[in-house]
XYZ file of C-alpha atoms in Angstrom:
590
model
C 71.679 89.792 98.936
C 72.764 90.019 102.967
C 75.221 92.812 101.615
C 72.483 95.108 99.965
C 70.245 94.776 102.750
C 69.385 98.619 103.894
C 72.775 99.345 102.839
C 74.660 102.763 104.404
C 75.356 105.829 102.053
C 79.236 104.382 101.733
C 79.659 101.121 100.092
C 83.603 99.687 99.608
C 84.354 96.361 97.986
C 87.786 94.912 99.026
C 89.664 92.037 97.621
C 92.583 90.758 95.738
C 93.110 91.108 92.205
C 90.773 89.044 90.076
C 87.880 88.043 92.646
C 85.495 90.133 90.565
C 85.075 93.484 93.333
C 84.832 95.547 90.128
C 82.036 94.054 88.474
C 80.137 93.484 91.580
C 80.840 97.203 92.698
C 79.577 97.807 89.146
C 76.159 95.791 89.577
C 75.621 97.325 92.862
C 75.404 100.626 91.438
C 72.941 99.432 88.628
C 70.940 97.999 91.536
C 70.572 100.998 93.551
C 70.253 103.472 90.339
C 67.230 100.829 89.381
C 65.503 101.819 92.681
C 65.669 105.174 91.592
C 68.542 106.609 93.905
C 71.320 108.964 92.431
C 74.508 106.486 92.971
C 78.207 107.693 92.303
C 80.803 104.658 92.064
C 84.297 105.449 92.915
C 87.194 103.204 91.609
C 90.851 103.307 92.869
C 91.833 100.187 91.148
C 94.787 100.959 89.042
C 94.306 98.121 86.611
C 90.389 100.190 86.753
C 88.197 98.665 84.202
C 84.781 100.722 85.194
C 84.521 102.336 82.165
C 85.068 99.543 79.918
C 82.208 97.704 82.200
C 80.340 100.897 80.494
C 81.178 100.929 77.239
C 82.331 104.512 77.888
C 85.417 106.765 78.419
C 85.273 107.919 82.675
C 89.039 109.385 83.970
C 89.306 111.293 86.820
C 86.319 113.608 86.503
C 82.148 112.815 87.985
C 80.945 111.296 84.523
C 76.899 110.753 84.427
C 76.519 107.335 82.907
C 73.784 107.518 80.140
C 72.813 103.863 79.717
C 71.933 104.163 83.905
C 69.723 107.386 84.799
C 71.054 108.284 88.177
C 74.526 106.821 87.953
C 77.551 108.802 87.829
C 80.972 107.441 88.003
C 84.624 108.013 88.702
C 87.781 106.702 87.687
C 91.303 107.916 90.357
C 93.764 107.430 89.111
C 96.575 106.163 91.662
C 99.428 106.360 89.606
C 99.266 109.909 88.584
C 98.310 110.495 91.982
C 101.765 108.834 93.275
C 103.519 110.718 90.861
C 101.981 114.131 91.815
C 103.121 112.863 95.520
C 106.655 111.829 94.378
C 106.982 115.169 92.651
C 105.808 117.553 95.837
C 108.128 115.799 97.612
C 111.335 115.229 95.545
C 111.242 118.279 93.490
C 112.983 120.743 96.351
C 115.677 118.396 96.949
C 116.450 117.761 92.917
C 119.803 119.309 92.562
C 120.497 119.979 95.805
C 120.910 116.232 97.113
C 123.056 114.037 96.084
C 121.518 112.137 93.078
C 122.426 109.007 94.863
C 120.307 109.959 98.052
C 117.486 111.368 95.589
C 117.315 108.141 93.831
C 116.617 106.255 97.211
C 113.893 108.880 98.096
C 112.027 108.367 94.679
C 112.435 104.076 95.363
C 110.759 104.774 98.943
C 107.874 106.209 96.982
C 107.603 104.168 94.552
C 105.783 101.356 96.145
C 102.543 100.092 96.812
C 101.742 102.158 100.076
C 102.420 105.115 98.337
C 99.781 103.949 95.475
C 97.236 103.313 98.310
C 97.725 106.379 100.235
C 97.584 108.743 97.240
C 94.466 107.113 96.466
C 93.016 107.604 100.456
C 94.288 111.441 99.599
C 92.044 111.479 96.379
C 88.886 110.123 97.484
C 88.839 111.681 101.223
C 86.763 114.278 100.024
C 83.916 112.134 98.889
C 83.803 110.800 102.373
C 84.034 114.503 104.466
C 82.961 117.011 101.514
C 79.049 116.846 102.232
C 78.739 119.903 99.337
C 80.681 117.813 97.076
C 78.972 114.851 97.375
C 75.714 116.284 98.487
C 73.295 114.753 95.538
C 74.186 111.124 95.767
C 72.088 108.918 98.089
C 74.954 106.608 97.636
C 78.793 106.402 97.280
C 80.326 102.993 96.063
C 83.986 102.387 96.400
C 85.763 100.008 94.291
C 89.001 99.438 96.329
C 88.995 100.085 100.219
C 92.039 100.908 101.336
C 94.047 98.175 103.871
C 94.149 98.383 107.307
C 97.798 99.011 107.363
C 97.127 102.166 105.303
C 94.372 103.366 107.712
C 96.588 102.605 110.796
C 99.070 105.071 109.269
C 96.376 107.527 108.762
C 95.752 107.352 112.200
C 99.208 107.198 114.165
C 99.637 110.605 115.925
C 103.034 112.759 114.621
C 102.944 110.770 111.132
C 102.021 114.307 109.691
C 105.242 116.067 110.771
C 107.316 114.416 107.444
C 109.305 111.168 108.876
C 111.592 111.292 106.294
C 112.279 115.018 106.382
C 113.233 114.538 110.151
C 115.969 111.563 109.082
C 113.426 109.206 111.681
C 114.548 105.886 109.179
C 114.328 104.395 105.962
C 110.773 103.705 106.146
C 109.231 101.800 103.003
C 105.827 102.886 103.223
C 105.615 106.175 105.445
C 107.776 108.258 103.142
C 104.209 109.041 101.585
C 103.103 110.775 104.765
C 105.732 113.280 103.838
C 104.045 114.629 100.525
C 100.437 114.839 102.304
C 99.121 118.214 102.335
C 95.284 118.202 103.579
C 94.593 119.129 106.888
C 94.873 116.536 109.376
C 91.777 117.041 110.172
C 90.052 115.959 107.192
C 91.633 112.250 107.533
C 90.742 111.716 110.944
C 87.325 112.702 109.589
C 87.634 110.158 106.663
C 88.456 107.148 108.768
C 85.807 107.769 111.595
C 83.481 107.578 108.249
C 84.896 104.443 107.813
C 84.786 103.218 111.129
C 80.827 104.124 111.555
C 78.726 101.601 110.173
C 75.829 103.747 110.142
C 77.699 105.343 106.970
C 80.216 102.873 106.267
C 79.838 99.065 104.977
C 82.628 96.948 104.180
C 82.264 94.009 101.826
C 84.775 91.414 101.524
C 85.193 90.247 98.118
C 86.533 86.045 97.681
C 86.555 83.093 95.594
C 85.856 79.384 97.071
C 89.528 78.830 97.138
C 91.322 77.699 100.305
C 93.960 80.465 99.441
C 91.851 83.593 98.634
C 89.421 82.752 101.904
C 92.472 82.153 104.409
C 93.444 86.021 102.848
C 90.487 87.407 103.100
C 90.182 86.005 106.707
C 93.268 88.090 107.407
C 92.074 91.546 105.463
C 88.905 90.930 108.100
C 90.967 90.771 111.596
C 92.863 93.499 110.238
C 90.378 96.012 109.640
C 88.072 94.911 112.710
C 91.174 95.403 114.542
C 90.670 99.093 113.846
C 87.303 99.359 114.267
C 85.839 98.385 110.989
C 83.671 95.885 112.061
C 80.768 96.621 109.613
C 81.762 93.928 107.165
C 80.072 91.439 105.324
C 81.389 88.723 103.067
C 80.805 87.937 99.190
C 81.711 84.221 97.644
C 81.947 84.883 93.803
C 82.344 82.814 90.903
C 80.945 79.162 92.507
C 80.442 76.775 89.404
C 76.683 76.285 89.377
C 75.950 73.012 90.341
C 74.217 71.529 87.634
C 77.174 71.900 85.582
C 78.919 69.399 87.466
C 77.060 66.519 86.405
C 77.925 66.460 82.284
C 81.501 67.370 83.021
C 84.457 65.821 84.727
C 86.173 69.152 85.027
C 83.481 71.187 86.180
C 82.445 67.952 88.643
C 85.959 68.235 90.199
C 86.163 72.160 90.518
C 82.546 71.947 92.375
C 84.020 69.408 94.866
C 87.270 71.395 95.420
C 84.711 74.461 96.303
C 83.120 72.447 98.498
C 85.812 71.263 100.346
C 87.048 74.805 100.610
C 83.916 76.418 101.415
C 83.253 73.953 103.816
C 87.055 74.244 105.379
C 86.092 78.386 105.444
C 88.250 80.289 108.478
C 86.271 80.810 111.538
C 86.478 84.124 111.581
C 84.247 84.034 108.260
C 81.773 81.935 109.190
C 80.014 84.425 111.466
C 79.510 87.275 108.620
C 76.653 88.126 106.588
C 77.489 85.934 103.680
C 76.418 85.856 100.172
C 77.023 83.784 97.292
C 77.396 84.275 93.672
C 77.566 81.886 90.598
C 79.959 81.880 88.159
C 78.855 83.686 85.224
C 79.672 82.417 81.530
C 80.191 85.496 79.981
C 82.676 88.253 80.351
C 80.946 90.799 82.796
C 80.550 93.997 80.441
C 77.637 95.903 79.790
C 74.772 96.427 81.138
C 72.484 93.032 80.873
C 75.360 91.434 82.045
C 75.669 93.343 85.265
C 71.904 93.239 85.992
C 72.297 89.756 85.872
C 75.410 89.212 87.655
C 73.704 89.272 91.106
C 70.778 86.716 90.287
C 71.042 83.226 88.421
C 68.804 83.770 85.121
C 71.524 84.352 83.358
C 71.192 82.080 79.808
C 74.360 79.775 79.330
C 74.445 78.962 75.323
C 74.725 75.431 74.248
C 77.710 74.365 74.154
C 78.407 73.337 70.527
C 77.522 76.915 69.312
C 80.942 78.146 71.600
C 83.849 78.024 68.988
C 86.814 76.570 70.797
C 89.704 75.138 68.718
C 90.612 71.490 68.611
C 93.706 72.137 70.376
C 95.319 74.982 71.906
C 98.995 75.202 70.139
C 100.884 76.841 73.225
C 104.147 76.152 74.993
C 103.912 73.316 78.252
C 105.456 74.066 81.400
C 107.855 70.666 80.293
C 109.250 73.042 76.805
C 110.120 76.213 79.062
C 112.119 73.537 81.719
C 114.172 72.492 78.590
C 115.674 75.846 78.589
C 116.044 76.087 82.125
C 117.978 73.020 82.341
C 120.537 73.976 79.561
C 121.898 75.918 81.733
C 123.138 73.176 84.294
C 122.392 75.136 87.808
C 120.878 78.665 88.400
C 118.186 80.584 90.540
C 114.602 80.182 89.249
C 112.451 82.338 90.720
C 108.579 82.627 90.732
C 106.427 85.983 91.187
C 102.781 86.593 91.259
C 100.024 88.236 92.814
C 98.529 86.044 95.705
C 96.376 83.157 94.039
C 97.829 82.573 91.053
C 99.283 78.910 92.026
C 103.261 80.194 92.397
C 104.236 77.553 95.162
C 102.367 74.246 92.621
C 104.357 75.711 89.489
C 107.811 75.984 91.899
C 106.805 72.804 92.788
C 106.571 71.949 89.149
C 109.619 73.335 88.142
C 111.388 71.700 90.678
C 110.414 68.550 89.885
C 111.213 68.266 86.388
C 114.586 69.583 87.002
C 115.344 67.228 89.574
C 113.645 64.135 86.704
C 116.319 65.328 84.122
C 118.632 63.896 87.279
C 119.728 67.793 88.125
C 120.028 68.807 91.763
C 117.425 71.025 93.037
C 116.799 72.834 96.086
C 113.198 74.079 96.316
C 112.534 76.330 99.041
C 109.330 77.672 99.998
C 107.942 80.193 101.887
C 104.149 78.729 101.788
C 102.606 78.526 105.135
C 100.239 75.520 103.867
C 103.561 73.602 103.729
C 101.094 70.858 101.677
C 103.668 70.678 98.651
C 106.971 70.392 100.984
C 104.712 67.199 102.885
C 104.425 65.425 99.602
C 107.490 66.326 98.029
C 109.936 65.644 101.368
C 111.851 62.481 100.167
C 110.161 61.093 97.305
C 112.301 62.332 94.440
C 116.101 61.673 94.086
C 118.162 65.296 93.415
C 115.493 66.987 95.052
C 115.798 68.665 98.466
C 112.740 71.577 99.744
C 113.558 73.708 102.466
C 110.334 76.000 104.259
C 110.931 79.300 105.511
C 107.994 80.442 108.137
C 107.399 83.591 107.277
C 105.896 84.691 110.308
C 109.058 83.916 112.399
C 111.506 85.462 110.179
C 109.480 88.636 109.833
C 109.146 88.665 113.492
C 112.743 88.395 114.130
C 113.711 90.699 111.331
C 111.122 93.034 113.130
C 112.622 92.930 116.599
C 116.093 93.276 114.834
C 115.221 96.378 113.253
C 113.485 97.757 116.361
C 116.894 96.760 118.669
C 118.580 99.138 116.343
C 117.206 101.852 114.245
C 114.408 101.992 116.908
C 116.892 102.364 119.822
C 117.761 105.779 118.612
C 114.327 107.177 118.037
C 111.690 108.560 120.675
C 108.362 107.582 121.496
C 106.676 109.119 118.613
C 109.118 107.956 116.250
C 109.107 104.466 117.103
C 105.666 103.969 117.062
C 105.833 105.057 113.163
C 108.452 102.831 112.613
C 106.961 100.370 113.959
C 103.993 100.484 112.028
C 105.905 100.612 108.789
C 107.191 97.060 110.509
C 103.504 95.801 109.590
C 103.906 96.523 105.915
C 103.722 93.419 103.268
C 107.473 95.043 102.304
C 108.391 94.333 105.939
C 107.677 90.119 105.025
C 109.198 90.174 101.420
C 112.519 91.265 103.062
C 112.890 89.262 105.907
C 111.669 86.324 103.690
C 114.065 87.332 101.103
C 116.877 87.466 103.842
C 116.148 84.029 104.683
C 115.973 83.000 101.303
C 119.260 84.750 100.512
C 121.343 82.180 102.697
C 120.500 79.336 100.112
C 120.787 81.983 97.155
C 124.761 80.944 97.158
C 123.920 77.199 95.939
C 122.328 78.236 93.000
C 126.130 78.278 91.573
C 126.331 74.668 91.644
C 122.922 73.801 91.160
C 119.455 74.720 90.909
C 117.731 76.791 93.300
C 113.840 77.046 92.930
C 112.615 79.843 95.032
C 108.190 80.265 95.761
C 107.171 83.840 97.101
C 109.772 86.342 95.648
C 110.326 90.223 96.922
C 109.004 92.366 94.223
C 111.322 94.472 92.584
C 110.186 97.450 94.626
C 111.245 95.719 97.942
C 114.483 94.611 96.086
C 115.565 98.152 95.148
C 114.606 98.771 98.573
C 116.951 96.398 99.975
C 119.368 97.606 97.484
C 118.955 101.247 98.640
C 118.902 100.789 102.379
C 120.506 97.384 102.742
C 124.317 98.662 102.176
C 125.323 95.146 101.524
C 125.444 95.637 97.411
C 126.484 99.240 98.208
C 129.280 98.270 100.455
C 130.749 95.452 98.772
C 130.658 97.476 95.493
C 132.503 100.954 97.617
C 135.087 98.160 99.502
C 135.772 95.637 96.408
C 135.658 98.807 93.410
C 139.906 99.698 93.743
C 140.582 95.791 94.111
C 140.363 94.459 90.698
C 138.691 91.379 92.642
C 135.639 89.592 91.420
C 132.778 89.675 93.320
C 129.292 89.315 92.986
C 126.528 90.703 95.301
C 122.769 89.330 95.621
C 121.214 92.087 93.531
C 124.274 91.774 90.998
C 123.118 87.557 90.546
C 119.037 88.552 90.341
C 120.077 91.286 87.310
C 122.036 88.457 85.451
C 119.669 86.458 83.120
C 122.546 83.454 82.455
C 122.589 83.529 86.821
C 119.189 83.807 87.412
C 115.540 83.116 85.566
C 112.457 85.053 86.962
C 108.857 83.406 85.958
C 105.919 85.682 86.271
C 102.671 83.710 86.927
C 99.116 84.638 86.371
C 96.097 83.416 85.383
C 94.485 83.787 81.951
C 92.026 86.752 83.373
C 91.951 90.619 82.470
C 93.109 91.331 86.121
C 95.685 89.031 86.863
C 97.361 89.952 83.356
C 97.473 93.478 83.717
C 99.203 93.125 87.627
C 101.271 90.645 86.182
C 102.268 93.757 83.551
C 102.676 96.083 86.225
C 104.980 93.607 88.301
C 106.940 93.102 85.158
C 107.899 96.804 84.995
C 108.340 97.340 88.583
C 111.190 94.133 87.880
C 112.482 96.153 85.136
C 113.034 99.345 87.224
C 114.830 96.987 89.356
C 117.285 96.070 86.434
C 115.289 92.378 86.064
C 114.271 91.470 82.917
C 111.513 88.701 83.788
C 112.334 85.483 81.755
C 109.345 83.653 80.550
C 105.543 84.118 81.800
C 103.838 81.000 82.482
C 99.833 81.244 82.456
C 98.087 78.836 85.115
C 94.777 76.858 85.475
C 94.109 77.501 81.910
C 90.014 76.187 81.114
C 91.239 76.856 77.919
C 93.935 74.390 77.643
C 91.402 71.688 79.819
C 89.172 71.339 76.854
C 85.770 71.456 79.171
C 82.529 70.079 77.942
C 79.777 71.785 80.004
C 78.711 75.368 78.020
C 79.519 77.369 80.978
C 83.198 76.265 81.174
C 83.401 76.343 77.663
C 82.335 79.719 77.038
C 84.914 80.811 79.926
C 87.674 79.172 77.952
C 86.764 80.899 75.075
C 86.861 84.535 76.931
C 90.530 82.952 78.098
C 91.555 83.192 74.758
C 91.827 86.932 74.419
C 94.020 86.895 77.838
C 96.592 84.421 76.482
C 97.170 86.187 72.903
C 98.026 89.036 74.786
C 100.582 87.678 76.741
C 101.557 85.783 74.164
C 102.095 88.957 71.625
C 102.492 92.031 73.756
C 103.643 90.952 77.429
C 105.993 87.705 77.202
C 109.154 86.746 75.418
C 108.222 83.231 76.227
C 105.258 81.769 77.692
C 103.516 78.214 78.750
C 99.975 77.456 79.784
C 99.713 74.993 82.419
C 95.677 73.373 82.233
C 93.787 73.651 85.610
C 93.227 69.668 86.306
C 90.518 67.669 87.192
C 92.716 66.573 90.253
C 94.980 69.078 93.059
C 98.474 68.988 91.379
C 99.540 67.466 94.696
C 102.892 64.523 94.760
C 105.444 64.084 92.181
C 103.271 62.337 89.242
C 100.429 65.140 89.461
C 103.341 68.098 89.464
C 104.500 66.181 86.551
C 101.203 65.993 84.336
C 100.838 69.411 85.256
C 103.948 70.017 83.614
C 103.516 68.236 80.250
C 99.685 69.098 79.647
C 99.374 71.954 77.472
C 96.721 70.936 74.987
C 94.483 69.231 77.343
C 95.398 66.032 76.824
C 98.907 63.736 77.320
């Protein structure tokens, strides 16, 4: 492996949820413990799974791993780090502010940033501390932190407390506020980061057009910065021997291919390593000494139980509902990867086959689905919103205004906080908003929605809801506000997506409460590219689908009031009939 070759004494895996950074930061520590080096492994995941990779309770303490002599391991926890933040910072002003303005501090912490930054806060020592950390040849992060986050960490005057100083209504600096380490200490932190003599970033992806074109991006963005030391990881490609038994597994090999070969530029000059896809859920040790080499056993395939057919809901049975109702907003949330903009897609179309008008608007920048769809369906209309140009104009907007007012120092914070992901979800969603109004006479399909941190957000800062409410409150008038039509269920359906995968469930969990802080009760989950539900033949596959069938009971009985499973197809669910068949498959078969 390129990425283990005379590897520095810091180690950080990066990628989106799901890619499998955990169990190769996991394996990478069993490597280097095998050579007989004393290894700690960090994680600042919070969906962390280290110590069930282990077998063994971790938390936020240096535990010694007993199963691996010289491996010692350590859990942050994020959350309880953001907390401890939102507490330093809101506690003095409890009582004394108005609990309106208090309530709009708490929702600036409350998001991701904050999450990320806390985390920096906690594991900063481990890169500076040299008595702390003094024993351990190597250090191995699970979770680097973005670039945004470092470029916050290294703006001059972001320690002074932007918030206390009434600079704005930042989303993601009001974290800055609550740090209490000497600056000195993070400047140290990042140049560790920056030197690649210490420092090695890998870049964790799947063979997916989507996940490389956003892993592409996390690369410019860090070497943009300085953090050039990185080297790339392709996990999970089907083996390809099981592609010739196996119509499925045939067509996902091609589609890697194809996407592989299609790789970003900007890739194609990194160290690169690939890694198979493994049948087995990657916990405990033989597993992770295995995960990095291909002598893994697959069993046969007719010793993997796997009912005759998987009795769960189809996208078609959860569109039934939907179109009761006659017109509405559907929206669709996910982490990135999941498949959102092929199930709006989906949705869309089936509305618009019962003969009900739909509007299906899009924020994808592929555009691929708005190609195929664009005329072919009666009822059906699809709208694309660039995201790039309405951030950018939301961008200069906000800088024209707020950042008129502010000085030098001030304005370069705010616009850094202009680089957030909150920054796109809300000029998105402000683009998205002027079609919102239709949804009263028909159906409105919406791909790529705010999460309900950036809607509480716009809610807090925005003024609109806030104003109307304050102006229309003595009239007796009915009215109804954007944020008022999202919280009604009868006015508006929210589908969470994921995949059938420990990761993507539990973000989809913890998007499902940050919607319900929001006052949105999500409507229905809808599980995608189930192997499960595709009834495979080759062992590997099957085996897969079998460790699928843990993630869908627990959506099924603990996270969803309603649920479908959509099958992943042999075929791209690209054009009308394949958005259909995606639609009505739920058992693997017609």
């Amino acid at each position: 492996m390129y990425f283990l070759a005379q590897p520095p004494r810091h180690l950080f895996f990066t990628g989106k949820g799901g890619v499998g950074k955990t169990s190769i930061a996991c394996a990478t520590a069993v490597q280097l413990a095998a050579e007989g080096k004393q290894v700690l492994l960090v994680s600042s995941d919070p969906a962390s799974n280290v110590g069930q990779v282990f077998g063994i309770d971790i938390g936020n303490h240096i535990t010694a791993i007993p199963s691996v002599p010289g491996l010692s391991a350590l859990e942050i926890d994020p959350l309880a780090a953001a907390q401890a933040y939102r507490d330093r910072i809101v506690g003095p002003v409890r009582g004394v502010l108005p609990d309106a303005v208090v309530r709009g501090i708490e929702e600036q912490l409350s998001g991701a940033c904050t999450t990320e930054i806390a985390a920096f806060d906690e594991f900063t020592a481990l890169l500076t501390d040299t008595a702390l950390t003094a024993n351990y040849a190597h250090i191995i992060f699970d979770t680097a932190p973005t670039g945004h986050t470092i470029r916050l960490l290294q703006l001059a005057g972001a320690w002074s407390g932007f918030l206390e100083q009434g600079k704005g209504d930042a989303s993601c600096l009001g974290p800055l506020a609550g740090l209490d380490k000497q600056r000195t200490q993070y400047k140290a932190a990042v140049d560790a980061l920056a030197d690649p003599r210490r420092t090695r970033l890998v870049l964790v992806a799947r063979a997916q057009r989507a996940t490389l074109r956003e892993v592409a991006r996390t690369h410019e963005e860090l070497a943009a910065i300085g953090l050039s030391q990185q080297y790339l990881v392709i996990n999970g490609v089907l083996p390809a021997g099981e592609a010739q038994q196996d119509a499925l597994a045939a067509a996902i090999a091609q589609r890697e291919h194809a996407a592989l070969g299609a790789m970003p530029a900007v890739l194609t000059a990194l160290p690169q390593d690939r890694i198979s896809l493994k049948p087995y859920n990657l916990v405990g040790l033989d597993a992770l000494r295995h995960l990095l080499d291909d002598t893994a056993a697959v069993a046969p395939s007719n010793t993997i139980d796997l009912p005759a057919r998987l009795d769960v809901p189809s996208l078609a049975a959860l569109v039934d509902d939907i179109a009761a109702d006659g017109h509405g907003l559907v929206m669709l949330m996910g982490k990135g990867g999941v498949g959102k903009t092929t199930l709006a897609a989906a949705v869309a179309v089936e509305l618009a086959q019962r003969g009900l008008p739909v509007h299906l608007t899009t924020s994808d920048p592929a555009a691929h689905l708005t190609e195929t769809l664009e005329g072919t369906l009666p009822h059906l209309t699809v709208s694309r919103i660039d995201p790039h140009a309405e951030t950018e104009r939301y961008r200069q907007h906000v800088l024209d205004t707020k950042g008129a007012r502010l000085d030098a120092a001030g304005r370069a914070l705010l616009e850094e906080d202009l680089r957030s992901p909150c920054t796109e979800e809300v000029a998105v969603f402000q683009a998205f908003s002027r079609v919102i109004r239709e949804a009263g006479k028909q159906f409105v399909v919406m791909d790529t929605a705010p999460t309900g941190h950036t809607l509480l957000l716009l809610d807090a800062t925005g003024a609109y809801h806030r104003e109307v409410t304050r102006q229309m409150g003595t009239t007796g008038l009915h009215y109804t506000t954007p944020m008022m039509q999202l919280q009604d269920p009868k006015q508006t359906k929210v589908l969470l997506v994921t995949l059938a995968e420990t990761t993507p469930v539990l973000e989809a969990a913890n998007l499902q409460a940050d919607l319900r802080r929001a006052g949105i009760e999500p409507w229905a989950w809808v599980i995608n590219s189930s192997v499960a539900a595709s009834r495979p033949s080759s062992a590997l596959l099957r085996q897969r689908a079998h460790n699928e069938l843990r993630e869908i009971d627990a959506v099924a009985t603990r996270h969803a009031r309603r649920y479908a499973v959509v099958p992943l197809l042999q075929q791209e669910p690209v054009g009308v009939e394949r958005l259909r068949e995606l639609a009505h498959l739920a058992h693997g078969e017609p």
